[in-house]
Short mmCIF file of C-alpha atoms in Angstrom, two decimals:
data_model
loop_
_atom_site.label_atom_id
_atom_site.label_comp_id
_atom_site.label_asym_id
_atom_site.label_seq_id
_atom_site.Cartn_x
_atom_site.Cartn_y
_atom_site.Cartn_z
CA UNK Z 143 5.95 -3.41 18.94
CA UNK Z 144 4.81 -6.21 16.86
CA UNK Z 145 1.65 -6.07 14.43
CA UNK Z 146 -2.04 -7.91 15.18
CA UNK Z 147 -2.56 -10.57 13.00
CA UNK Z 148 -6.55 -9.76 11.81
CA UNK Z 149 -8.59 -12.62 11.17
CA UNK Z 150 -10.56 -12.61 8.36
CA UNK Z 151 -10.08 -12.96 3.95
CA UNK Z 152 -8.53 -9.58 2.58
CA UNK Z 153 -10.84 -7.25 0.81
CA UNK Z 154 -14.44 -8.95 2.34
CA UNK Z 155 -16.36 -7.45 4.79
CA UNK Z 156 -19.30 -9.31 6.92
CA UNK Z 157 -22.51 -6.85 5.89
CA UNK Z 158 -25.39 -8.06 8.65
CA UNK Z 159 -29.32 -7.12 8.60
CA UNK Z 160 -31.91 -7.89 11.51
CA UNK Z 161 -35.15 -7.03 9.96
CA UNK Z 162 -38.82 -6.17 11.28
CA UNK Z 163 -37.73 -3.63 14.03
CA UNK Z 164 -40.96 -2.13 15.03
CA UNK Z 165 -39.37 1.55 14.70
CA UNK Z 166 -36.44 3.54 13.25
CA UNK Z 167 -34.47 4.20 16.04
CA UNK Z 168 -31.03 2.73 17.14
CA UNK Z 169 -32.20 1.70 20.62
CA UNK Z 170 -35.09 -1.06 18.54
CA UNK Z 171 -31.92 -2.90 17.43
CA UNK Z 172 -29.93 -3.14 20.67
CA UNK Z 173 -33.62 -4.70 22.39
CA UNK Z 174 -33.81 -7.29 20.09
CA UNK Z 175 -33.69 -10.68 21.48
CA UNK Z 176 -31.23 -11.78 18.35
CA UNK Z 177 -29.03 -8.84 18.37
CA UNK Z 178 -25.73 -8.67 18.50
CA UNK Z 179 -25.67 -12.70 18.20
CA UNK Z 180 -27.98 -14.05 14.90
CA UNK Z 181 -28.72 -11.58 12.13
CA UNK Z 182 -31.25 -12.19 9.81
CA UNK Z 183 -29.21 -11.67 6.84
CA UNK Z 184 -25.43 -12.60 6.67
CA UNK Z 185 -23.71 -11.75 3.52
CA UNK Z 186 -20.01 -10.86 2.39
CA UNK Z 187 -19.68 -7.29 0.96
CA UNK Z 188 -16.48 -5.76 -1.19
CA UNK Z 189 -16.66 -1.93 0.09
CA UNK Z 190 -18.10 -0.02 2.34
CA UNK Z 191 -21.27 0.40 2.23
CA UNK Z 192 -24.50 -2.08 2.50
CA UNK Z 193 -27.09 -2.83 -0.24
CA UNK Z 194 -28.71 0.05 -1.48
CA UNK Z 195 -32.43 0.81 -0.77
CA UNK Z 196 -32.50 -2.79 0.90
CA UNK Z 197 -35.80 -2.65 3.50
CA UNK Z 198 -37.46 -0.59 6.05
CA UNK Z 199 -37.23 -0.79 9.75
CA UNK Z 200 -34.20 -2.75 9.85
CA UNK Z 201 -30.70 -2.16 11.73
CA UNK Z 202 -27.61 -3.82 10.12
CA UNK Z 203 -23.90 -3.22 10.40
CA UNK Z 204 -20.86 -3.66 9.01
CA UNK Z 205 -17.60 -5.47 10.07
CA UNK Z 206 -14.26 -6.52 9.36
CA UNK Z 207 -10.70 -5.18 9.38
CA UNK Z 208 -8.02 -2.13 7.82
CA UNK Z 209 -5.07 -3.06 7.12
CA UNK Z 210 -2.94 -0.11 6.68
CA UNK Z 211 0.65 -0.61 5.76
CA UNK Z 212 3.39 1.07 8.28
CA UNK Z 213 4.76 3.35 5.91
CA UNK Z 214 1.53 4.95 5.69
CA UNK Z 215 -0.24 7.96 6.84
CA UNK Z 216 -3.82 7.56 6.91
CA UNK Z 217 -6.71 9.75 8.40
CA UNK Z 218 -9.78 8.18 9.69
CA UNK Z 219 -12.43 11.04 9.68
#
């Protein structure tokens, strides 16, 4: 079995924000006319976990790869 090759710059994630969603639920993200395609905000993020106590009805997510070595035994939880 041969390894993926991820695409991508080690140790940056992609941390993206569409903004004005007229209420907090999941399913306001998914019917906007921009999402999955052009976020509002784009920016490159070190760990896991987006800007703290950014803006209100908003969606964002998070993306980019692990890269766990072979010899490893990890548990995703």
């Amino acid at each position: 079995m041969s390894a993926q090759i991820c695409v991508g710059t080690s140790g940056q994630l992609k941390w993206e924000c569409w903004r004005n969603l007229p209420d907090d639920e999941i399913g306001e993200l998914y019917a906007d006319e921009d999402y999955p395609i052009r976020s509002d905000i784009s920016q490159t993020i070190y760990k896991i976990q987006s800007p703290v106590n950014f803006d209100n009805l908003m969606g964002g997510r998070i993306r980019g790869y692990l890269s766990v070595p072979t010899s490893d035994t990890v548990v995703f939880n």
